[in-house]
mmCIF file of C-alpha atoms in Angstrom:
data_model
loop_
_atom_site.group_PDB
_atom_site.id
_atom_site.type_symbol
_atom_site.label_atom_id
_atom_site.label_comp_id
_atom_site.label_asym_id
_atom_site.label_seq_id
_atom_site.Cartn_x
_atom_site.Cartn_y
_atom_site.Cartn_z
ATOM 1 C CA MET A 26 134.868 33.311 160.971
ATOM 2 C CA ILE A 27 132.307 35.454 159.097
ATOM 3 C CA LYS A 28 129.452 33.600 157.651
ATOM 4 C CA PRO A 29 129.012 33.813 153.898
ATOM 5 C CA LYS A 30 125.463 35.220 154.255
ATOM 6 C CA LYS A 31 126.760 38.269 156.211
ATOM 7 C CA ILE A 32 129.373 39.317 153.600
ATOM 8 C CA PRO A 33 126.859 41.133 151.290
ATOM 9 C CA VAL A 34 125.416 43.010 154.252
ATOM 10 C CA ILE A 35 128.870 44.227 155.305
ATOM 11 C CA PHE A 36 129.651 45.461 151.780
ATOM 12 C CA LEU A 37 126.303 47.278 151.669
ATOM 13 C CA LEU A 38 126.977 49.024 154.963
ATOM 14 C CA LEU A 39 130.454 50.074 153.797
ATOM 15 C CA ALA A 40 129.019 51.507 150.580
ATOM 16 C CA VAL A 41 126.350 53.478 152.423
ATOM 17 C CA GLY A 42 128.923 54.797 154.856
ATOM 18 C CA SER A 43 131.191 55.927 152.010
ATOM 19 C CA ILE A 44 128.344 57.786 150.349
ATOM 20 C CA VAL A 45 127.369 59.533 153.576
ATOM 21 C CA PHE A 46 130.996 60.532 154.234
ATOM 22 C CA TRP A 47 131.407 61.966 150.681
ATOM 23 C CA TRP A 48 128.174 63.964 150.918
ATOM 24 C CA TYR A 49 129.244 65.440 154.277
ATOM 25 C CA GLN A 50 132.604 66.460 152.866
ATOM 26 C CA GLN A 51 131.049 68.117 149.842
ATOM 27 C CA ARG A 52 128.546 70.018 151.942
ATOM 28 C CA ASN A 53 131.197 71.581 154.145
ATOM 29 C CA ARG A 54 133.616 72.437 151.282
ATOM 30 C CA PRO A 55 133.644 76.209 150.551
ATOM 31 C CA VAL A 56 132.197 77.164 147.163
ATOM 32 C CA GLU A 57 134.912 78.186 144.736
ATOM 33 C CA GLN A 58 134.148 81.281 142.698
ATOM 34 C CA ASP A 59 134.753 81.544 138.995
ATOM 35 C CA SER A 60 138.414 82.286 138.433
ATOM 36 C CA SER A 61 137.447 85.169 136.147
ATOM 37 C CA TYR A 62 135.961 86.978 139.135
ATOM 38 C CA GLN A 63 139.199 86.551 141.087
ATOM 39 C CA ARG A 64 141.533 88.120 138.540
ATOM 40 C CA GLU A 65 141.444 91.774 137.514
ATOM 41 C CA MET A 66 140.336 92.394 133.953
ATOM 42 C CA PRO A 67 142.226 95.270 132.256
ATOM 43 C CA VAL A 68 139.818 97.856 130.800
ATOM 44 C CA ILE A 69 139.787 101.433 129.589
ATOM 45 C CA ALA A 70 137.275 103.741 131.234
ATOM 46 C CA VAL A 71 136.413 107.429 130.865
ATOM 47 C CA GLN A 72 134.307 109.788 132.896
ATOM 48 C CA ALA A 73 130.780 110.748 131.921
ATOM 49 C CA VAL A 74 130.929 114.501 131.371
ATOM 50 C CA VAL A 75 128.408 117.318 131.014
ATOM 51 C CA SER A 76 128.899 119.151 127.713
ATOM 52 C CA ALA A 77 127.199 122.026 125.932
ATOM 53 C CA ILE A 78 125.527 120.692 122.788
ATOM 54 C CA ARG A 79 123.380 122.091 120.035
ATOM 55 C CA ASP A 80 120.634 119.820 118.799
ATOM 56 C CA SER A 81 120.926 119.025 115.102
ATOM 57 C CA ILE A 82 119.282 116.639 112.660
ATOM 58 C CA ALA A 83 120.702 115.683 109.257
ATOM 59 C CA VAL A 84 118.374 114.257 106.597
ATOM 60 C CA THR A 85 118.327 113.895 102.829
ATOM 61 C CA GLY A 86 116.115 116.253 100.868
ATOM 62 C CA THR A 87 115.263 117.300 97.313
ATOM 63 C CA ALA A 88 115.616 120.763 95.836
ATOM 64 C CA GLU A 89 112.562 122.011 93.961
ATOM 65 C CA ALA A 90 111.864 125.286 92.179
ATOM 66 C CA PHE A 91 110.008 127.870 94.240
ATOM 67 C CA ARG A 92 107.598 128.242 91.337
ATOM 68 C CA ASP A 93 106.982 125.651 88.637
ATOM 69 C CA VAL A 94 104.625 127.268 86.153
ATOM 70 C CA GLU A 95 102.818 125.678 83.231
ATOM 71 C CA ILE A 96 102.021 128.261 80.547
ATOM 72 C CA PHE A 97 98.832 127.844 78.506
ATOM 73 C CA SER A 98 97.431 129.525 75.426
ATOM 74 C CA GLU A 99 94.296 131.635 75.902
ATOM 75 C CA THR A 100 93.687 132.168 72.205
ATOM 76 C CA ARG A 101 93.147 130.268 68.972
ATOM 77 C CA GLY A 102 95.332 130.767 65.935
ATOM 78 C CA LEU A 103 98.547 130.111 64.055
ATOM 79 C CA VAL A 104 101.872 130.755 65.776
ATOM 80 C CA ARG A 105 103.648 133.407 63.720
ATOM 81 C CA LYS A 106 106.753 133.906 65.806
ATOM 82 C CA VAL A 107 108.567 132.058 68.611
ATOM 83 C CA GLN A 108 110.689 134.091 71.023
ATOM 84 C CA VAL A 109 111.730 131.392 73.477
ATOM 85 C CA GLU A 110 114.192 128.528 73.752
ATOM 86 C CA VAL A 111 114.808 125.998 76.521
ATOM 87 C CA GLY A 112 117.216 127.459 79.057
ATOM 88 C CA ASP A 113 116.295 131.086 78.389
ATOM 89 C CA ARG A 114 115.926 133.348 81.401
ATOM 90 C CA LYS A 115 112.699 135.348 81.054
ATOM 91 C CA ALA A 116 111.367 138.231 83.107
ATOM 92 C CA ALA A 117 107.726 138.391 84.125
ATOM 93 C CA GLY A 118 105.639 139.677 81.210
ATOM 94 C CA ALA A 119 108.085 138.633 78.499
ATOM 95 C CA VAL A 120 106.471 137.526 75.207
ATOM 96 C CA LEU A 121 107.121 133.856 74.354
ATOM 97 C CA TYR A 122 104.871 133.358 71.312
ATOM 98 C CA ILE A 123 103.136 135.684 68.862
ATOM 99 C CA VAL A 124 99.916 134.252 67.431
ATOM 100 C CA ASP A 125 98.262 135.560 64.275
ATOM 101 C CA ASP A 126 96.176 138.545 65.413
ATOM 102 C CA GLU A 127 94.468 139.734 62.214
ATOM 103 C CA LEU A 128 91.003 138.546 63.201
ATOM 104 C CA GLN A 129 91.308 139.641 66.834
ATOM 105 C CA ARG A 130 92.591 143.084 65.850
ATOM 106 C CA THR A 131 89.650 143.541 63.460
ATOM 107 C CA LEU A 132 87.164 142.553 66.150
ATOM 108 C CA PHE A 133 88.785 144.947 68.610
ATOM 109 C CA GLU A 134 88.672 147.875 66.176
ATOM 110 C CA LYS A 135 84.999 147.132 65.494
ATOM 111 C CA ALA A 136 84.213 146.946 69.214
ATOM 112 C CA GLU A 137 86.150 150.155 69.837
ATOM 113 C CA ALA A 138 84.173 152.006 67.135
ATOM 114 C CA SER A 139 80.882 150.738 68.542
ATOM 115 C CA PHE A 140 81.862 151.966 71.995
ATOM 116 C CA GLU A 141 82.815 155.416 70.701
ATOM 117 C CA LYS A 142 79.430 155.715 68.961
ATOM 118 C CA ALA A 143 77.569 154.561 72.094
ATOM 119 C CA ALA A 144 79.538 157.052 74.188
ATOM 120 C CA LEU A 145 78.572 159.936 71.864
ATOM 121 C CA ASP A 146 74.916 158.849 71.923
ATOM 122 C CA ASN A 147 75.032 158.794 75.705
ATOM 123 C CA VAL A 148 76.398 162.373 75.842
ATOM 124 C CA ARG A 149 73.737 163.606 73.392
ATOM 125 C CA TYR A 150 70.891 161.993 75.339
ATOM 126 C CA GLU A 151 72.258 163.389 78.615
ATOM 127 C CA ASN A 152 72.006 166.900 77.172
ATOM 128 C CA LEU A 153 68.527 166.285 75.748
ATOM 129 C CA HIS A 154 67.310 164.898 79.053
ATOM 130 C CA ARG A 155 68.523 167.981 80.924
ATOM 131 C CA GLU A 156 66.531 170.140 78.471
ATOM 132 C CA GLY A 157 63.485 167.877 78.934
ATOM 133 C CA ALA A 158 63.482 166.773 75.313
ATOM 134 C CA VAL A 159 63.669 163.003 76.023
ATOM 135 C CA ALA A 160 62.260 160.786 78.718
ATOM 136 C CA LEU A 161 64.358 159.200 81.437
ATOM 137 C CA SER A 162 63.614 155.715 80.085
ATOM 138 C CA ALA A 163 65.197 156.640 76.740
ATOM 139 C CA LEU A 164 68.317 157.947 78.487
ATOM 140 C CA GLU A 165 68.613 154.757 80.527
ATOM 141 C CA SER A 166 68.344 152.644 77.384
ATOM 142 C CA VAL A 167 71.224 154.595 75.790
ATOM 143 C CA ARG A 168 73.315 154.258 78.960
ATOM 144 C CA LEU A 169 72.794 150.502 78.884
ATOM 145 C CA LYS A 170 73.934 150.282 75.257
ATOM 146 C CA ARG A 171 77.051 152.304 76.135
ATOM 147 C CA GLU A 172 77.901 149.879 78.987
ATOM 148 C CA GLU A 173 77.384 146.859 76.716
ATOM 149 C CA ALA A 174 79.597 148.403 74.047
ATOM 150 C CA GLU A 175 82.292 149.090 76.651
ATOM 151 C CA ALA A 176 82.173 145.485 77.855
ATOM 152 C CA ASP A 177 82.477 144.212 74.263
ATOM 153 C CA MET A 178 85.467 146.479 73.689
ATOM 154 C CA ILE A 179 87.203 145.271 76.879
ATOM 155 C CA GLU A 180 86.669 141.639 75.831
ATOM 156 C CA ALA A 181 87.980 142.314 72.340
ATOM 157 C CA ARG A 182 91.047 144.100 73.745
ATOM 158 C CA ARG A 183 91.734 141.138 76.030
ATOM 159 C CA ASN A 184 91.438 138.684 73.129
ATOM 160 C CA LEU A 185 93.861 140.794 71.115
ATOM 161 C CA ARG A 186 96.371 140.863 73.974
ATOM 162 C CA ASN A 187 96.088 137.074 74.322
ATOM 163 C CA THR A 188 97.671 136.706 70.883
ATOM 164 C CA ARG A 189 100.924 137.562 72.712
ATOM 165 C CA ILE A 190 101.524 134.577 74.967
ATOM 166 C CA LYS A 191 103.551 135.859 77.942
ATOM 167 C CA THR A 192 105.136 134.402 81.061
ATOM 168 C CA PRO A 193 103.377 135.442 84.295
ATOM 169 C CA VAL A 194 106.529 135.089 86.448
ATOM 170 C CA SER A 195 110.279 135.436 86.076
ATOM 171 C CA GLY A 196 112.217 132.236 85.642
ATOM 172 C CA THR A 197 114.041 129.793 83.404
ATOM 173 C CA VAL A 198 112.317 128.036 80.515
ATOM 174 C CA THR A 199 112.505 124.260 80.895
ATOM 175 C CA GLU A 200 110.181 123.196 78.068
ATOM 176 C CA LYS A 201 109.078 124.639 74.725
ATOM 177 C CA ILE A 202 106.140 122.691 73.339
ATOM 178 C CA VAL A 203 105.054 124.471 70.128
ATOM 179 C CA ASP A 204 107.021 125.888 67.209
ATOM 180 C CA GLU A 205 106.398 128.476 64.549
ATOM 181 C CA GLY A 206 103.616 127.500 62.123
ATOM 182 C CA GLU A 207 101.762 125.292 64.593
ATOM 183 C CA MET A 208 98.146 125.839 65.649
ATOM 184 C CA VAL A 209 97.273 126.629 69.261
ATOM 185 C CA GLN A 210 93.924 126.404 71.011
ATOM 186 C CA PRO A 211 92.613 127.923 74.266
ATOM 187 C CA GLY A 212 93.835 125.823 77.219
ATOM 188 C CA MET A 213 96.688 124.247 75.255
ATOM 189 C CA ARG A 214 99.992 123.933 77.185
ATOM 190 C CA VAL A 215 102.762 125.696 75.303
ATOM 191 C CA ALA A 216 105.727 125.993 77.741
ATOM 192 C CA ASN A 217 107.033 125.354 81.243
ATOM 193 C CA LEU A 218 109.010 127.792 83.354
ATOM 194 C CA VAL A 219 110.622 127.458 86.788
ATOM 195 C CA ASP A 220 111.663 130.173 89.194
ATOM 196 C CA LEU A 221 115.002 129.087 90.705
ATOM 197 C CA SER A 222 115.798 132.380 92.422
ATOM 198 C CA ARG A 223 114.348 130.698 95.488
ATOM 199 C CA LEU A 224 114.143 127.002 96.288
ATOM 200 C CA ARG A 225 111.774 124.714 98.112
ATOM 201 C CA ILE A 226 113.650 121.936 99.912
ATOM 202 C CA THR A 227 111.439 118.952 100.694
ATOM 203 C CA PHE A 228 112.502 116.378 103.294
ATOM 204 C CA PHE A 229 110.989 113.955 105.804
ATOM 205 C CA LEU A 230 111.152 113.784 109.616
ATOM 206 C CA SER A 231 110.585 110.816 111.908
ATOM 207 C CA GLU A 232 108.065 110.805 114.760
ATOM 208 C CA LYS A 233 110.848 111.555 117.229
ATOM 209 C CA GLU A 234 112.352 114.359 115.153
ATOM 210 C CA VAL A 235 109.117 116.118 114.234
ATOM 211 C CA SER A 236 108.328 116.826 117.905
ATOM 212 C CA THR A 237 111.392 119.103 118.194
ATOM 213 C CA ILE A 238 111.105 120.962 114.865
ATOM 214 C CA LEU A 239 108.713 123.856 114.247
ATOM 215 C CA PRO A 240 108.145 126.213 111.303
ATOM 216 C CA GLY A 241 110.824 128.887 111.398
ATOM 217 C CA TYR A 242 113.530 126.453 112.538
ATOM 218 C CA PRO A 243 116.887 127.299 110.859
ATOM 219 C CA VAL A 244 118.276 124.910 108.243
ATOM 220 C CA ARG A 245 121.531 124.576 106.345
ATOM 221 C CA VAL A 246 121.631 122.900 102.933
ATOM 222 C CA ILE A 247 124.710 121.359 101.351
ATOM 223 C CA SER A 248 125.148 119.497 98.074
ATOM 224 C CA ASP A 249 127.748 117.068 96.776
ATOM 225 C CA GLN A 250 127.754 119.118 93.573
ATOM 226 C CA HIS A 251 129.216 122.098 95.452
ATOM 227 C CA PRO A 252 131.473 120.795 98.272
ATOM 228 C CA GLY A 253 132.063 123.248 101.070
ATOM 229 C CA LYS A 254 129.222 125.540 99.971
ATOM 230 C CA THR A 255 126.197 126.110 102.221
ATOM 231 C CA LEU A 256 122.791 127.682 101.703
ATOM 232 C CA LYS A 257 120.738 128.863 104.658
ATOM 233 C CA GLY A 258 117.001 129.081 105.128
ATOM 234 C CA ARG A 259 114.164 128.224 107.486
ATOM 235 C CA VAL A 260 111.488 125.552 107.765
ATOM 236 C CA SER A 261 108.329 126.884 106.138
ATOM 237 C CA SER A 262 105.885 124.038 106.777
ATOM 238 C CA ILE A 263 105.534 120.589 108.361
ATOM 239 C CA SER A 264 102.774 118.153 107.475
ATOM 240 C CA GLY A 265 100.326 117.336 110.233
ATOM 241 C CA LYS A 266 99.801 113.813 108.891
ATOM 242 C CA ALA A 267 102.338 110.995 108.631
ATOM 243 C CA GLY A 268 102.818 108.991 105.459
ATOM 244 C CA MET A 269 102.756 105.226 105.045
ATOM 245 C CA ASP A 270 106.299 105.006 106.414
ATOM 246 C CA ARG A 271 105.309 107.005 109.535
ATOM 247 C CA SER A 272 107.376 110.018 108.462
ATOM 248 C CA TYR A 273 106.237 113.626 108.160
ATOM 249 C CA ALA A 274 106.847 115.723 105.040
ATOM 250 C CA ALA A 275 108.493 119.077 105.705
ATOM 251 C CA GLU A 276 109.564 121.972 103.532
ATOM 252 C CA ALA A 277 112.133 124.741 103.823
ATOM 253 C CA VAL A 278 112.420 127.851 101.666
ATOM 254 C CA LEU A 279 115.732 129.535 100.902
ATOM 255 C CA ARG A 280 117.305 131.883 98.370
ATOM 256 C CA ASN A 281 119.359 130.187 95.686
ATOM 257 C CA SER A 282 122.955 131.208 95.095
ATOM 258 C CA THR A 283 124.031 132.942 91.906
ATOM 259 C CA ASP A 284 127.616 131.665 92.322
ATOM 260 C CA PHE A 285 126.793 127.983 92.894
ATOM 261 C CA PRO A 286 123.090 127.602 92.001
ATOM 262 C CA LEU A 287 121.208 124.425 92.793
ATOM 263 C CA ARG A 288 118.873 123.004 90.163
ATOM 264 C CA ALA A 289 115.439 121.512 90.580
ATOM 265 C CA GLY A 290 115.564 117.786 91.325
ATOM 266 C CA MET A 291 118.999 117.758 92.976
ATOM 267 C CA PHE A 292 119.501 115.691 96.136
ATOM 268 C CA VAL A 293 120.798 117.747 99.056
ATOM 269 C CA ARG A 294 121.747 117.257 102.701
ATOM 270 C CA VAL A 295 119.495 119.180 105.089
ATOM 271 C CA ILE A 296 120.944 120.021 108.504
ATOM 272 C CA LEU A 297 118.549 121.378 111.121
ATOM 273 C CA SER A 298 120.466 122.876 114.020
ATOM 274 C CA GLY A 299 119.070 124.848 116.946
ATOM 275 C CA GLU A 300 120.189 128.399 117.638
ATOM 276 C CA GLU A 301 120.646 127.793 121.375
ATOM 277 C CA SER A 302 122.871 125.234 123.094
ATOM 278 C CA ARG A 303 121.984 123.119 126.126
ATOM 279 C CA GLU A 304 123.847 120.976 128.629
ATOM 280 C CA ALA A 305 123.739 117.188 128.394
ATOM 281 C CA LEU A 306 125.513 114.242 129.999
ATOM 282 C CA MET A 307 127.684 112.550 127.379
ATOM 283 C CA ILE A 308 129.648 109.294 127.114
ATOM 284 C CA PRO A 309 131.492 107.741 124.151
ATOM 285 C CA ARG A 310 129.329 105.671 121.814
ATOM 286 C CA THR A 311 131.853 102.824 122.241
ATOM 287 C CA ALA A 312 130.858 102.434 125.908
ATOM 288 C CA LEU A 313 127.647 100.620 124.963
ATOM 289 C CA ALA A 314 127.667 96.973 126.040
ATOM 290 C CA GLY A 315 124.208 96.296 124.636
ATOM 291 C CA SER A 316 122.421 97.551 121.546
ATOM 292 C CA ILE A 317 121.026 101.035 121.056
ATOM 293 C CA MET A 318 117.560 99.529 121.509
ATOM 294 C CA ASN A 319 118.558 98.000 124.864
ATOM 295 C CA PRO A 320 121.485 100.175 126.003
ATOM 296 C CA GLU A 321 123.704 99.028 128.880
ATOM 297 C CA VAL A 322 127.095 100.172 130.125
ATOM 298 C CA TYR A 323 129.634 98.978 132.692
ATOM 299 C CA VAL A 324 130.321 101.509 135.445
ATOM 300 C CA VAL A 325 133.535 101.103 137.456
ATOM 301 C CA HIS A 326 133.256 101.691 141.198
ATOM 302 C CA LYS A 327 136.027 100.760 143.647
ATOM 303 C CA GLY A 328 137.659 98.426 141.156
ATOM 304 C CA VAL A 329 134.469 96.512 140.352
ATOM 305 C CA ALA A 330 132.487 96.734 137.098
ATOM 306 C CA ARG A 331 128.731 96.964 137.478
ATOM 307 C CA LEU A 332 126.366 96.527 134.552
ATOM 308 C CA ARG A 333 123.710 99.244 134.354
ATOM 309 C CA GLN A 334 120.688 99.783 132.200
ATOM 310 C CA ILE A 335 120.633 103.323 130.779
ATOM 311 C CA ALA A 336 118.272 105.593 128.864
ATOM 312 C CA ALA A 337 120.036 106.989 125.818
ATOM 313 C CA GLY A 338 119.217 110.198 123.989
ATOM 314 C CA LYS A 339 120.575 111.473 120.696
ATOM 315 C CA GLU A 340 123.905 110.635 119.104
ATOM 316 C CA TYR A 341 126.358 113.439 118.377
ATOM 317 C CA GLY A 342 129.121 112.031 116.227
ATOM 318 C CA ASP A 343 130.923 109.420 118.371
ATOM 319 C CA MET A 344 129.273 110.666 121.594
ATOM 320 C CA LEU A 345 125.970 109.537 123.098
ATOM 321 C CA GLU A 346 123.616 111.556 125.267
ATOM 322 C CA ILE A 347 122.632 109.864 128.555
ATOM 323 C CA LEU A 348 119.214 110.633 129.988
ATOM 324 C CA GLN A 349 119.246 108.184 132.898
ATOM 325 C CA GLY A 350 121.423 105.508 134.512
ATOM 326 C CA VAL A 351 124.806 107.243 134.804
ATOM 327 C CA ALA A 352 125.832 110.257 136.862
ATOM 328 C CA ALA A 353 128.337 112.928 135.876
ATOM 329 C CA GLY A 354 131.884 111.939 136.834
ATOM 330 C CA GLU A 355 131.269 108.174 136.950
ATOM 331 C CA LEU A 356 133.657 105.950 135.030
ATOM 332 C CA VAL A 357 132.204 103.995 132.110
ATOM 333 C CA VAL A 358 134.135 101.241 130.367
ATOM 334 C CA THR A 359 134.885 102.039 126.723
ATOM 335 C CA SER A 360 137.207 99.133 125.888
ATOM 336 C CA GLY A 361 137.119 95.560 127.169
ATOM 337 C CA GLN A 362 133.471 95.600 128.218
ATOM 338 C CA HIS A 363 132.576 92.682 125.968
ATOM 339 C CA GLU A 364 134.745 90.403 128.166
ATOM 340 C CA LEU A 365 133.146 91.620 131.385
ATOM 341 C CA ARG A 366 130.387 90.276 133.560
ATOM 342 C CA ASP A 367 128.536 92.078 136.277
ATOM 343 C CA GLY A 368 130.590 92.202 139.480
ATOM 344 C CA MET A 369 133.987 91.399 137.970
ATOM 345 C CA LYS A 370 137.110 93.117 139.292
ATOM 346 C CA VAL A 371 138.807 95.404 136.821
ATOM 347 C CA ARG A 372 142.098 97.217 136.463
ATOM 348 C CA LEU A 373 142.092 100.567 134.678
ATOM 349 C CA VAL A 374 144.588 100.838 131.874
ATOM 350 C CA PRO A 375 145.639 104.258 130.556
ATOM 351 C CA GLN A 376 144.360 104.773 127.043
ATOM 352 C CA LYS A 377 147.700 105.965 125.683
ATOM 353 C CA LYS A 378 149.450 102.824 126.882
ATOM 354 C CA THR A 379 146.840 100.642 125.197
ATOM 355 C CA GLU A 380 147.193 102.527 121.922
ATOM 356 C CA SER A 381 151.003 102.128 122.012
ATOM 357 C CA VAL A 382 150.635 98.386 122.537
ATOM 358 C CA ARG A 383 148.332 98.226 119.533
#
């Protein structure tokens, strides 16, 4: 018969033995893998291919007039006649305003008469000096008066011409500031004119884009106002200093169309495309498992999907340039990758079959 004092000891020994036996069993049991690694995950995969591409950048720009000219009065007087209206097309040298010229014409005629008299005096003194009748100092004094009279006449002629306010360049009038009967003063702005025969297209490039674009680079310009129509030109300048948003101002010059002209201030789409193509390794944009900032793709090798870090280049529509991480001909998963984990077995599904199921 077991003594009552020994019963607790026996139960303690049995408990310890059970624990030791369970631990031994657990240690020797093979580790079961996740069931997801055992089954084959159906995916769609395509080969990474080398394609000929032409680098292009599309940005938004603004069309500006090649010349935007402010026209100022150089004379003082009353406007007698106005020969301009907003929207008029004017050639260089065309008269826009006629200012009262009575005073300026009188001053010019007086200066012209003074010059003619000084010129005659100069001829007479030249003859007298050759005969020895007058001293050289007297001849020089007459020559000086002739030159002063000529300068006064030139100034008076210029002032008379300034009573016809003209446009210095060809273009379209966008603003008429004074009307007939109003007074103008020297330096007063009287009109604005823009030359739209050529356009300046201003746009901005990022730090990455500006390193590949140089002056002379070809550009194509399209506008929503004229669908299907394209203007061509070249980059004329790129700023050497970035703005507050870290972008660089650039400008392209091109000839405006007479059939579908662009106007100053219009928004346009600027496409910068290289003249020469190059080869690049491409995969579908849908193959990305991570973000574009941390790009990763699943590469299928011998029925197993392996997650790889890649270096991505530019995007070309729905294709992505690969700089590093994938070799030409390797299979990259384009559908089903969001259910994958590194090392999982996969089963390739034809793309057409998947689309028919959908």
